[in-house]
Amino acid sequence: MKVIKNILMILGVFFVGSTLIFAVQNQYKETAMLVEESQPKTNDGEETGYRITAIEIPDDLNFSGEPVPFDDPEIMERVDREFLVNTYWQSNALLLMKRANKFFPIIEPILAKNGIPDDFKYLALAESGLQNVVSPAGATGFWQIMSATGKEYGLEINSNVDERYHIEKSTEVACRYLKKSKEKFGSWTLAAAAYNAGAGGIQKYMGIQKADGYYDLLLGEETGRYVFRILAIKEILSNPEKYGFHLEKEDMYTAVPTFNVEITEPVSNFADFAKQYEINYKILKRHNPWLREAHLNNSSKKKYTIEIPNKGYYKISK
């Protein structure tokens, strides 16, 4: 009798276990079917929802006409890294596209006038994201110019005025610096690297390593990634839809039309000055970030050009 009870108990446990396994498997199948059904599909059944994939790198990638040596597998990995980082950091890429639409039209003609390849506008984008930021080392503005370099190239830099924040003037200085580096190194790619590491730094690396090309040099982390990041940004912004970015014209940032006012006298209070043109202090500083204080000393009676937005583009509360 005891043996029969044990057999019945074993059969009962087996039956309950089988029932639970069947229920779990059935639930899993139903869930999988629901997930499959929820995926957007085209007419031929292909999934169209968000997918994370590897990125196909263009085989004609170049910087200022200088090709990337894809026959080096290590170079290919470094390019791939920057494409992945900059494609899948979508919020940052979108912001870069929006700002580029606003500021590239200002930068492009200055580069062209100075004989600098158009690709260098992406260098400014890589340097600062087209924002007037200050690095831990003190490099400032869209072009991240150090104080000593700015003064060497004729920019006014003090507590009252800092022309590193002046987009046109700082772009002119960047052009002169880049042209000098190109003459020194004979390569636009090395000129770009020197912009990040300094001409002296690049010269030192070349001497120690007995190499004369950017892609042949072992550089620090930042400079080693620098040109590759520019290459990725250039390609993504040039072909946004290819990399999954879809923006309409109305999504972009645009520049507010302005006119210039020349002054040769000190300004005691820029808040009062702004009211004369039916704007406020904040808007005046937004268009003239190189004015660093609430007043302008100008004891030398120097001529300054202040940018004023056209009427009707800002609503100022009374």
mmCIF file of N, CA, C and O in Angstrom, residues 128-223:
data_model
loop_
_atom_site.group_PDB
_atom_site.id
_atom_site.type_symbol
_atom_site.label_atom_id
_atom_site.label_comp_id
_atom_site.label_asym_id
_atom_site.label_seq_id
_atom_site.Cartn_x
_atom_site.Cartn_y
_atom_site.Cartn_z
ATOM 1 N N SER A 128 34.028 73.196 -30.341
ATOM 2 C CA SER A 128 33.166 73.866 -29.363
ATOM 3 C C SER A 128 31.693 73.522 -29.467
ATOM 4 O O SER A 128 30.900 73.980 -28.636
ATOM 5 N N GLY A 129 31.308 72.745 -30.493
ATOM 6 C CA GLY A 129 29.884 72.544 -30.718
ATOM 7 C C GLY A 129 29.209 73.834 -31.153
ATOM 8 O O GLY A 129 27.992 73.981 -31.031
ATOM 9 N N LEU A 130 30.003 74.778 -31.688
ATOM 10 C CA LEU A 130 29.518 76.115 -32.070
ATOM 11 C C LEU A 130 28.825 76.806 -30.896
ATOM 12 O O LEU A 130 27.737 77.365 -31.024
ATOM 13 N N GLN A 131 29.521 76.759 -29.767
ATOM 14 C CA GLN A 131 29.083 77.474 -28.567
ATOM 15 C C GLN A 131 30.272 78.252 -28.011
ATOM 16 O O GLN A 131 31.426 77.835 -28.161
ATOM 17 N N ASN A 132 29.991 79.329 -27.341
ATOM 18 C CA ASN A 132 31.057 80.139 -26.754
ATOM 19 C C ASN A 132 31.477 79.566 -25.403
ATOM 20 O O ASN A 132 31.206 80.127 -24.345
ATOM 21 N N VAL A 133 32.144 78.430 -25.484
ATOM 22 C CA VAL A 133 32.563 77.724 -24.280
ATOM 23 C C VAL A 133 34.000 78.092 -23.932
ATOM 24 O O VAL A 133 34.749 78.616 -24.746
ATOM 25 N N VAL A 134 34.382 77.769 -22.681
ATOM 26 C CA VAL A 134 35.752 77.979 -22.209
ATOM 27 C C VAL A 134 36.266 76.635 -21.706
ATOM 28 O O VAL A 134 35.632 75.995 -20.868
ATOM 29 N N SER A 135 37.407 76.210 -22.217
ATOM 30 C CA SER A 135 37.977 74.924 -21.810
ATOM 31 C C SER A 135 38.671 75.058 -20.461
ATOM 32 O O SER A 135 38.959 76.180 -20.006
ATOM 33 N N PRO A 136 38.974 73.933 -19.799
ATOM 34 C CA PRO A 136 39.717 74.002 -18.528
ATOM 35 C C PRO A 136 41.066 74.723 -18.666
ATOM 36 O O PRO A 136 41.549 75.312 -17.705
ATOM 37 N N ALA A 137 41.645 74.675 -19.871
ATOM 38 C CA ALA A 137 42.930 75.344 -20.090
ATOM 39 C C ALA A 137 42.773 76.819 -20.422
ATOM 40 O O ALA A 137 43.765 77.543 -20.529
ATOM 41 N N GLY A 138 41.532 77.270 -20.623
ATOM 42 C CA GLY A 138 41.285 78.676 -20.923
ATOM 43 C C GLY A 138 41.054 78.982 -22.383
ATOM 44 O O GLY A 138 40.871 80.152 -22.752
ATOM 45 N N ALA A 139 41.051 77.957 -23.252
ATOM 46 C CA ALA A 139 40.724 78.185 -24.660
ATOM 47 C C ALA A 139 39.267 78.620 -24.762
ATOM 48 O O ALA A 139 38.399 78.047 -24.105
ATOM 49 N N THR A 140 38.999 79.613 -25.600
ATOM 50 C CA THR A 140 37.710 80.312 -25.543
ATOM 51 C C THR A 140 37.081 80.490 -26.916
ATOM 52 O O THR A 140 37.763 80.683 -27.919
ATOM 53 N N GLY A 141 35.736 80.430 -26.920
ATOM 54 C CA GLY A 141 34.973 80.753 -28.115
ATOM 55 C C GLY A 141 34.774 79.583 -29.052
ATOM 56 O O GLY A 141 35.181 78.450 -28.775
ATOM 57 N N PHE A 142 34.121 79.862 -30.193
ATOM 58 C CA PHE A 142 33.847 78.828 -31.196
ATOM 59 C C PHE A 142 35.126 78.105 -31.621
ATOM 60 O O PHE A 142 35.112 76.904 -31.855
ATOM 61 N N TRP A 143 36.219 78.864 -31.758
ATOM 62 C CA TRP A 143 37.470 78.305 -32.272
ATOM 63 C C TRP A 143 38.444 77.948 -31.160
ATOM 64 O O TRP A 143 39.577 77.570 -31.451
ATOM 65 N N GLN A 144 38.023 78.083 -29.911
ATOM 66 C CA GLN A 144 38.841 77.681 -28.762
ATOM 67 C C GLN A 144 40.259 78.248 -28.838
ATOM 68 O O GLN A 144 41.267 77.525 -28.835
ATOM 69 N N ILE A 145 40.331 79.556 -28.862
ATOM 70 C CA ILE A 145 41.601 80.261 -28.986
ATOM 71 C C ILE A 145 42.140 80.603 -27.596
ATOM 72 O O ILE A 145 41.416 81.133 -26.745
ATOM 73 N N MET A 146 43.423 80.314 -27.371
ATOM 74 C CA MET A 146 44.073 80.670 -26.115
ATOM 75 C C MET A 146 44.355 82.177 -26.111
ATOM 76 O O MET A 146 44.524 82.791 -27.171
ATOM 77 N N SER A 147 44.439 82.740 -24.921
ATOM 78 C CA SER A 147 44.630 84.182 -24.788
ATOM 79 C C SER A 147 45.901 84.657 -25.488
ATOM 80 O O SER A 147 45.884 85.639 -26.249
ATOM 81 N N ALA A 148 47.015 83.971 -25.259
ATOM 82 C CA ALA A 148 48.287 84.393 -25.853
ATOM 83 C C ALA A 148 48.226 84.340 -27.374
ATOM 84 O O ALA A 148 48.729 85.246 -28.055
ATOM 85 N N THR A 149 47.596 83.305 -27.908
ATOM 86 C CA THR A 149 47.478 83.173 -29.364
ATOM 87 C C THR A 149 46.599 84.278 -29.941
ATOM 88 O O THR A 149 46.928 84.884 -30.964
ATOM 89 N N GLY A 150 45.478 84.543 -29.274
ATOM 90 C CA GLY A 150 44.585 85.600 -29.739
ATOM 91 C C GLY A 150 45.273 86.951 -29.785
ATOM 92 O O GLY A 150 45.152 87.701 -30.776
ATOM 93 N N LYS A 151 46.013 87.269 -28.739
ATOM 94 C CA LYS A 151 46.723 88.552 -28.701
ATOM 95 C C LYS A 151 47.816 88.603 -29.761
ATOM 96 O O LYS A 151 48.042 89.646 -30.396
ATOM 97 N N GLU A 152 48.497 87.475 -29.969
ATOM 98 C CA GLU A 152 49.548 87.409 -30.989
ATOM 99 C C GLU A 152 48.987 87.730 -32.374
ATOM 100 O O GLU A 152 49.662 88.368 -33.201
ATOM 101 N N TYR A 153 47.739 87.316 -32.607
ATOM 102 C CA TYR A 153 47.117 87.528 -33.919
ATOM 103 C C TYR A 153 46.227 88.776 -33.952
ATOM 104 O O TYR A 153 45.461 88.967 -34.876
ATOM 105 N N GLY A 154 46.337 89.621 -32.935
ATOM 106 C CA GLY A 154 45.704 90.930 -32.996
ATOM 107 C C GLY A 154 44.334 91.075 -32.363
ATOM 108 O O GLY A 154 43.690 92.118 -32.524
ATOM 109 N N LEU A 155 43.858 90.075 -31.646
ATOM 110 C CA LEU A 155 42.561 90.202 -30.981
ATOM 111 C C LEU A 155 42.704 91.001 -29.684
ATOM 112 O O LEU A 155 43.712 90.890 -28.973
ATOM 113 N N GLU A 156 41.697 91.788 -29.395
ATOM 114 C CA GLU A 156 41.658 92.499 -28.108
ATOM 115 C C GLU A 156 41.077 91.552 -27.061
ATOM 116 O O GLU A 156 39.961 91.055 -27.212
ATOM 117 N N ILE A 157 41.843 91.336 -26.007
ATOM 118 C CA ILE A 157 41.416 90.399 -24.960
ATOM 119 C C ILE A 157 41.733 91.006 -23.601
ATOM 120 O O ILE A 157 42.896 91.173 -23.210
ATOM 121 N N ASN A 158 40.688 91.378 -22.896
ATOM 122 C CA ASN A 158 40.820 91.886 -21.530
ATOM 123 C C ASN A 158 39.499 91.662 -20.813
ATOM 124 O O ASN A 158 38.598 91.018 -21.350
ATOM 125 N N SER A 159 39.362 92.180 -19.605
ATOM 126 C CA SER A 159 38.135 91.946 -18.835
ATOM 127 C C SER A 159 36.930 92.671 -19.434
ATOM 128 O O SER A 159 35.787 92.276 -19.216
ATOM 129 N N ASN A 160 37.179 93.698 -20.236
ATOM 130 C CA ASN A 160 36.109 94.520 -20.799
ATOM 131 C C ASN A 160 35.656 94.025 -22.176
ATOM 132 O O ASN A 160 34.461 94.019 -22.490
ATOM 133 N N VAL A 161 36.634 93.615 -22.973
ATOM 134 C CA VAL A 161 36.375 93.138 -24.339
ATOM 135 C C VAL A 161 37.202 91.885 -24.593
ATOM 136 O O VAL A 161 38.398 91.860 -24.288
ATOM 137 N N ASP A 162 36.565 90.864 -25.145
ATOM 138 C CA ASP A 162 37.297 89.643 -25.502
ATOM 139 C C ASP A 162 36.825 89.195 -26.891
ATOM 140 O O ASP A 162 35.747 88.619 -27.045
ATOM 141 N N GLU A 163 37.643 89.498 -27.890
ATOM 142 C CA GLU A 163 37.239 89.238 -29.273
ATOM 143 C C GLU A 163 37.362 87.778 -29.689
ATOM 144 O O GLU A 163 37.039 87.434 -30.822
ATOM 145 N N ARG A 164 37.775 86.911 -28.784
ATOM 146 C CA ARG A 164 37.701 85.479 -29.070
ATOM 147 C C ARG A 164 36.237 85.039 -29.165
ATOM 148 O O ARG A 164 35.938 84.006 -29.765
ATOM 149 N N TYR A 165 35.332 85.813 -28.578
ATOM 150 C CA TYR A 165 33.895 85.543 -28.648
ATOM 151 C C TYR A 165 33.247 86.165 -29.890
ATOM 152 O O TYR A 165 32.045 86.013 -30.090
ATOM 153 N N HIS A 166 34.029 86.874 -30.689
ATOM 154 C CA HIS A 166 33.524 87.518 -31.893
ATOM 155 C C HIS A 166 33.686 86.526 -33.037
ATOM 156 O O HIS A 166 34.813 86.228 -33.456
ATOM 157 N N ILE A 167 32.599 86.004 -33.568
ATOM 158 C CA ILE A 167 32.680 84.893 -34.514
ATOM 159 C C ILE A 167 33.472 85.242 -35.764
ATOM 160 O O ILE A 167 34.313 84.458 -36.228
ATOM 161 N N GLU A 168 33.229 86.426 -36.340
ATOM 162 C CA GLU A 168 33.948 86.788 -37.558
ATOM 163 C C GLU A 168 35.441 86.997 -37.287
ATOM 164 O O GLU A 168 36.291 86.469 -38.024
ATOM 165 N N LYS A 169 35.768 87.744 -36.246
ATOM 166 C CA LYS A 169 37.177 88.039 -35.967
ATOM 167 C C LYS A 169 37.936 86.787 -35.531
ATOM 168 O O LYS A 169 39.094 86.591 -35.911
ATOM 169 N N SER A 170 37.315 85.941 -34.739
ATOM 170 C CA SER A 170 37.986 84.718 -34.304
ATOM 171 C C SER A 170 38.165 83.741 -35.466
ATOM 172 O O SER A 170 39.175 83.022 -35.533
ATOM 173 N N THR A 171 37.228 83.730 -36.406
ATOM 174 C CA THR A 171 37.376 82.876 -37.585
ATOM 175 C C THR A 171 38.546 83.352 -38.445
ATOM 176 O O THR A 171 39.306 82.538 -38.990
ATOM 177 N N GLU A 172 38.703 84.665 -38.562
ATOM 178 C CA GLU A 172 39.847 85.208 -39.302
ATOM 179 C C GLU A 172 41.161 84.759 -38.667
ATOM 180 O O GLU A 172 42.110 84.372 -39.370
ATOM 181 N N VAL A 173 41.243 84.808 -37.345
ATOM 182 C CA VAL A 173 42.459 84.380 -36.645
ATOM 183 C C VAL A 173 42.702 82.892 -36.854
ATOM 184 O O VAL A 173 43.838 82.460 -37.107
ATOM 185 N N ALA A 174 41.647 82.088 -36.755
ATOM 186 C CA ALA A 174 41.783 80.650 -36.983
ATOM 187 C C ALA A 174 42.326 80.374 -38.386
ATOM 188 O O ALA A 174 43.186 79.504 -38.575
ATOM 189 N N CYS A 175 41.860 81.133 -39.371
ATOM 190 C CA CYS A 175 42.334 80.959 -40.745
ATOM 191 C C CYS A 175 43.831 81.238 -40.847
ATOM 192 O O CYS A 175 44.575 80.483 -41.503
ATOM 193 N N ARG A 176 44.268 82.302 -40.242
ATOM 194 C CA ARG A 176 45.685 82.654 -40.293
ATOM 195 C C ARG A 176 46.540 81.598 -39.607
ATOM 196 O O ARG A 176 47.613 81.219 -40.102
ATOM 197 N N TYR A 177 46.053 81.091 -38.496
ATOM 198 C CA TYR A 177 46.781 80.051 -37.753
ATOM 199 C C TYR A 177 46.858 78.771 -38.589
ATOM 200 O O TYR A 177 47.916 78.138 -38.681
ATOM 201 N N LEU A 178 45.756 78.383 -39.202
ATOM 202 C CA LEU A 178 45.714 77.156 -39.992
ATOM 203 C C LEU A 178 46.596 77.262 -41.236
ATOM 204 O O LEU A 178 47.274 76.308 -41.614
ATOM 205 N N LYS A 179 46.583 78.438 -41.862
ATOM 206 C CA LYS A 179 47.405 78.639 -43.060
ATOM 207 C C LYS A 179 48.886 78.519 -42.700
ATOM 208 O O LYS A 179 49.678 77.914 -43.449
ATOM 209 N N LYS A 180 49.251 79.067 -41.561
ATOM 210 C CA LYS A 180 50.644 78.981 -41.104
ATOM 211 C C LYS A 180 51.031 77.530 -40.826
ATOM 212 O O LYS A 180 52.141 77.096 -41.166
ATOM 213 N N SER A 181 50.129 76.772 -40.227
ATOM 214 C CA SER A 181 50.402 75.360 -39.934
ATOM 215 C C SER A 181 50.522 74.547 -41.215
ATOM 216 O O SER A 181 51.356 73.643 -41.309
ATOM 217 N N LYS A 182 49.680 74.861 -42.201
ATOM 218 C CA LYS A 182 49.758 74.151 -43.488
ATOM 219 C C LYS A 182 51.110 74.413 -44.154
ATOM 220 O O LYS A 182 51.730 73.503 -44.716
ATOM 221 N N GLU A 183 51.579 75.640 -44.095
ATOM 222 C CA GLU A 183 52.883 75.970 -44.666
ATOM 223 C C GLU A 183 54.002 75.227 -43.949
ATOM 224 O O GLU A 183 54.980 74.800 -44.566
ATOM 225 N N LYS A 184 53.841 75.034 -42.657
ATOM 226 C CA LYS A 184 54.866 74.375 -41.845
ATOM 227 C C LYS A 184 54.899 72.867 -42.082
ATOM 228 O O LYS A 184 55.971 72.264 -42.223
ATOM 229 N N PHE A 185 53.725 72.241 -42.129
ATOM 230 C CA PHE A 185 53.652 70.778 -42.174
ATOM 231 C C PHE A 185 53.329 70.216 -43.561
ATOM 232 O O PHE A 185 53.514 69.026 -43.800
ATOM 233 N N GLY A 186 52.810 71.060 -44.453
ATOM 234 C CA GLY A 186 52.535 70.606 -45.805
ATOM 235 C C GLY A 186 51.280 69.770 -45.958
ATOM 236 O O GLY A 186 51.062 69.182 -47.017
ATOM 237 N N SER A 187 50.467 69.699 -44.933
ATOM 238 C CA SER A 187 49.264 68.855 -44.954
ATOM 239 C C SER A 187 48.152 69.530 -44.184
ATOM 240 O O SER A 187 48.366 70.038 -43.077
ATOM 241 N N TRP A 188 46.945 69.538 -44.765
ATOM 242 C CA TRP A 188 45.800 70.107 -44.060
ATOM 243 C C TRP A 188 45.409 69.237 -42.869
ATOM 244 O O TRP A 188 44.938 69.742 -41.845
ATOM 245 N N THR A 189 45.615 67.922 -42.985
ATOM 246 C CA THR A 189 45.289 67.023 -41.867
ATOM 247 C C THR A 189 46.193 67.306 -40.676
ATOM 248 O O THR A 189 45.730 67.371 -39.534
ATOM 249 N N LEU A 190 47.490 67.491 -40.936
ATOM 250 C CA LEU A 190 48.411 67.832 -39.848
ATOM 251 C C LEU A 190 48.132 69.240 -39.320
ATOM 252 O O LEU A 190 48.297 69.503 -38.124
ATOM 253 N N ALA A 191 47.696 70.144 -40.192
ATOM 254 C CA ALA A 191 47.332 71.491 -39.741
ATOM 255 C C ALA A 191 46.161 71.414 -38.763
ATOM 256 O O ALA A 191 46.132 72.134 -37.754
ATOM 257 N N ALA A 192 45.195 70.543 -39.048
ATOM 258 C CA ALA A 192 44.059 70.356 -38.138
ATOM 259 C C ALA A 192 44.530 69.780 -36.814
ATOM 260 O O ALA A 192 44.102 70.221 -35.731
ATOM 261 N N ALA A 193 45.420 68.773 -36.870
ATOM 262 C CA ALA A 193 45.946 68.178 -35.639
ATOM 263 C C ALA A 193 46.719 69.205 -34.821
ATOM 264 O O ALA A 193 46.624 69.253 -33.587
ATOM 265 N N ALA A 194 47.495 70.050 -35.516
ATOM 266 C CA ALA A 194 48.265 71.086 -34.834
ATOM 267 C C ALA A 194 47.361 72.121 -34.184
ATOM 268 O O ALA A 194 47.738 72.741 -33.177
ATOM 269 N N TYR A 195 46.182 72.322 -34.756
ATOM 270 C CA TYR A 195 45.239 73.254 -34.144
ATOM 271 C C TYR A 195 44.835 72.757 -32.758
ATOM 272 O O TYR A 195 44.599 73.545 -31.842
ATOM 273 N N ASN A 196 44.765 71.439 -32.608
ATOM 274 C CA ASN A 196 44.370 70.851 -31.323
ATOM 275 C C ASN A 196 45.550 70.709 -30.369
ATOM 276 O O ASN A 196 45.433 71.038 -29.179
ATOM 277 N N ALA A 197 46.679 70.225 -30.855
ATOM 278 C CA ALA A 197 47.816 69.920 -29.984
ATOM 279 C C ALA A 197 48.875 71.007 -29.960
ATOM 280 O O ALA A 197 49.778 70.970 -29.127
ATOM 281 N N GLY A 198 48.764 71.972 -30.873
ATOM 282 C CA GLY A 198 49.791 72.993 -30.995
ATOM 283 C C GLY A 198 50.850 72.555 -32.001
ATOM 284 O O GLY A 198 51.194 71.366 -32.073
ATOM 285 N N ALA A 199 51.374 73.501 -32.760
ATOM 286 C CA ALA A 199 52.380 73.173 -33.768
ATOM 287 C C ALA A 199 53.617 72.564 -33.132
ATOM 288 O O ALA A 199 54.213 71.619 -33.667
ATOM 289 N N GLY A 200 53.997 73.085 -31.967
ATOM 290 C CA GLY A 200 55.169 72.554 -31.271
ATOM 291 C C GLY A 200 54.975 71.108 -30.853
ATOM 292 O O GLY A 200 55.897 70.288 -30.941
ATOM 293 N N GLY A 201 53.755 70.793 -30.392
ATOM 294 C CA GLY A 201 53.472 69.422 -29.970
ATOM 295 C C GLY A 201 53.561 68.454 -31.131
ATOM 296 O O GLY A 201 54.151 67.371 -31.008
ATOM 297 N N ILE A 202 52.973 68.812 -32.272
ATOM 298 C CA ILE A 202 53.021 67.940 -33.449
ATOM 299 C C ILE A 202 54.452 67.786 -33.933
ATOM 300 O O ILE A 202 54.896 66.684 -34.295
ATOM 301 N N GLN A 203 55.211 68.886 -33.953
ATOM 302 C CA GLN A 203 56.604 68.832 -34.372
ATOM 303 C C GLN A 203 57.406 67.892 -33.479
ATOM 304 O O GLN A 203 58.249 67.114 -33.959
ATOM 305 N N LYS A 204 57.130 67.932 -32.189
ATOM 306 C CA LYS A 204 57.831 67.059 -31.234
ATOM 307 C C LYS A 204 57.525 65.592 -31.516
ATOM 308 O O LYS A 204 58.429 64.747 -31.563
ATOM 309 N N TYR A 205 56.227 65.264 -31.694
ATOM 310 C CA TYR A 205 55.842 63.878 -31.991
ATOM 311 C C TYR A 205 56.501 63.392 -33.280
ATOM 312 O O TYR A 205 56.974 62.247 -33.359
ATOM 313 N N MET A 206 56.526 64.245 -34.299
ATOM 314 C CA MET A 206 57.116 63.857 -35.575
ATOM 315 C C MET A 206 58.603 63.580 -35.436
ATOM 316 O O MET A 206 59.133 62.626 -36.029
ATOM 317 N N GLY A 207 59.282 64.397 -34.625
ATOM 318 C CA GLY A 207 60.717 64.208 -34.431
ATOM 319 C C GLY A 207 61.036 62.930 -33.677
ATOM 320 O O GLY A 207 61.943 62.168 -34.054
ATOM 321 N N ILE A 208 60.308 62.667 -32.604
ATOM 322 C CA ILE A 208 60.555 61.464 -31.788
ATOM 323 C C ILE A 208 60.252 60.196 -32.570
ATOM 324 O O ILE A 208 61.011 59.218 -32.534
ATOM 325 N N GLN A 209 59.135 60.214 -33.296
ATOM 326 C CA GLN A 209 58.666 58.999 -33.958
ATOM 327 C C GLN A 209 59.176 58.862 -35.396
ATOM 328 O O GLN A 209 58.946 57.831 -36.041
ATOM 329 N N LYS A 210 59.846 59.906 -35.890
ATOM 330 C CA LYS A 210 60.386 59.890 -37.250
ATOM 331 C C LYS A 210 59.297 59.529 -38.282
ATOM 332 O O LYS A 210 59.471 58.666 -39.143
ATOM 333 N N ALA A 211 58.166 60.191 -38.131
ATOM 334 C CA ALA A 211 57.028 60.013 -39.043
ATOM 335 C C ALA A 211 56.551 61.395 -39.457
ATOM 336 O O ALA A 211 56.664 62.365 -38.703
ATOM 337 N N ASP A 212 56.010 61.495 -40.666
ATOM 338 C CA ASP A 212 55.627 62.820 -41.166
ATOM 339 C C ASP A 212 54.170 62.896 -41.611
ATOM 340 O O ASP A 212 53.791 63.804 -42.340
ATOM 341 N N GLY A 213 53.313 61.966 -41.166
ATOM 342 C CA GLY A 213 51.901 62.011 -41.504
ATOM 343 C C GLY A 213 51.031 61.784 -40.278
ATOM 344 O O GLY A 213 51.412 61.022 -39.375
ATOM 345 N N TYR A 214 49.887 62.434 -40.245
ATOM 346 C CA TYR A 214 49.001 62.308 -39.082
ATOM 347 C C TYR A 214 48.654 60.858 -38.796
ATOM 348 O O TYR A 214 48.685 60.414 -37.643
ATOM 349 N N TYR A 215 48.326 60.096 -39.824
ATOM 350 C CA TYR A 215 47.870 58.726 -39.627
ATOM 351 C C TYR A 215 49.004 57.777 -39.250
ATOM 352 O O TYR A 215 48.755 56.633 -38.872
ATOM 353 N N ASP A 216 50.254 58.252 -39.322
ATOM 354 C CA ASP A 216 51.411 57.437 -38.934
ATOM 355 C C ASP A 216 51.900 57.770 -37.526
ATOM 356 O O ASP A 216 52.815 57.107 -37.020
ATOM 357 N N LEU A 217 51.315 58.777 -36.916
ATOM 358 C CA LEU A 217 51.773 59.227 -35.600
ATOM 359 C C LEU A 217 50.963 58.592 -34.469
ATOM 360 O O LEU A 217 49.751 58.419 -34.587
ATOM 361 N N LEU A 218 51.653 58.272 -33.381
ATOM 362 C CA LEU A 218 50.997 57.860 -32.149
ATOM 363 C C LEU A 218 50.838 59.116 -31.294
ATOM 364 O O LEU A 218 51.826 59.671 -30.798
ATOM 365 N N LEU A 219 49.603 59.581 -31.143
ATOM 366 C CA LEU A 219 49.332 60.841 -30.463
ATOM 367 C C LEU A 219 48.548 60.603 -29.184
ATOM 368 O O LEU A 219 48.088 59.494 -28.915
ATOM 369 N N GLY A 220 48.401 61.644 -28.382
ATOM 370 C CA GLY A 220 47.585 61.545 -27.175
ATOM 371 C C GLY A 220 46.132 61.260 -27.513
ATOM 372 O O GLY A 220 45.706 61.397 -28.666
ATOM 373 N N GLU A 221 45.361 60.886 -26.513
ATOM 374 C CA GLU A 221 43.978 60.464 -26.717
ATOM 375 C C GLU A 221 43.162 61.508 -27.462
ATOM 376 O O GLU A 221 42.484 61.193 -28.441
ATOM 377 N N GLU A 222 43.219 62.765 -27.032
ATOM 378 C CA GLU A 222 42.376 63.798 -27.638
ATOM 379 C C GLU A 222 42.777 64.078 -29.082
ATOM 380 O O GLU A 222 41.942 64.056 -29.988
ATOM 381 N N THR A 223 44.064 64.324 -29.302
ATOM 382 C CA THR A 223 44.517 64.637 -30.659
ATOM 383 C C THR A 223 44.436 63.410 -31.561
ATOM 384 O O THR A 223 44.176 63.521 -32.758
#
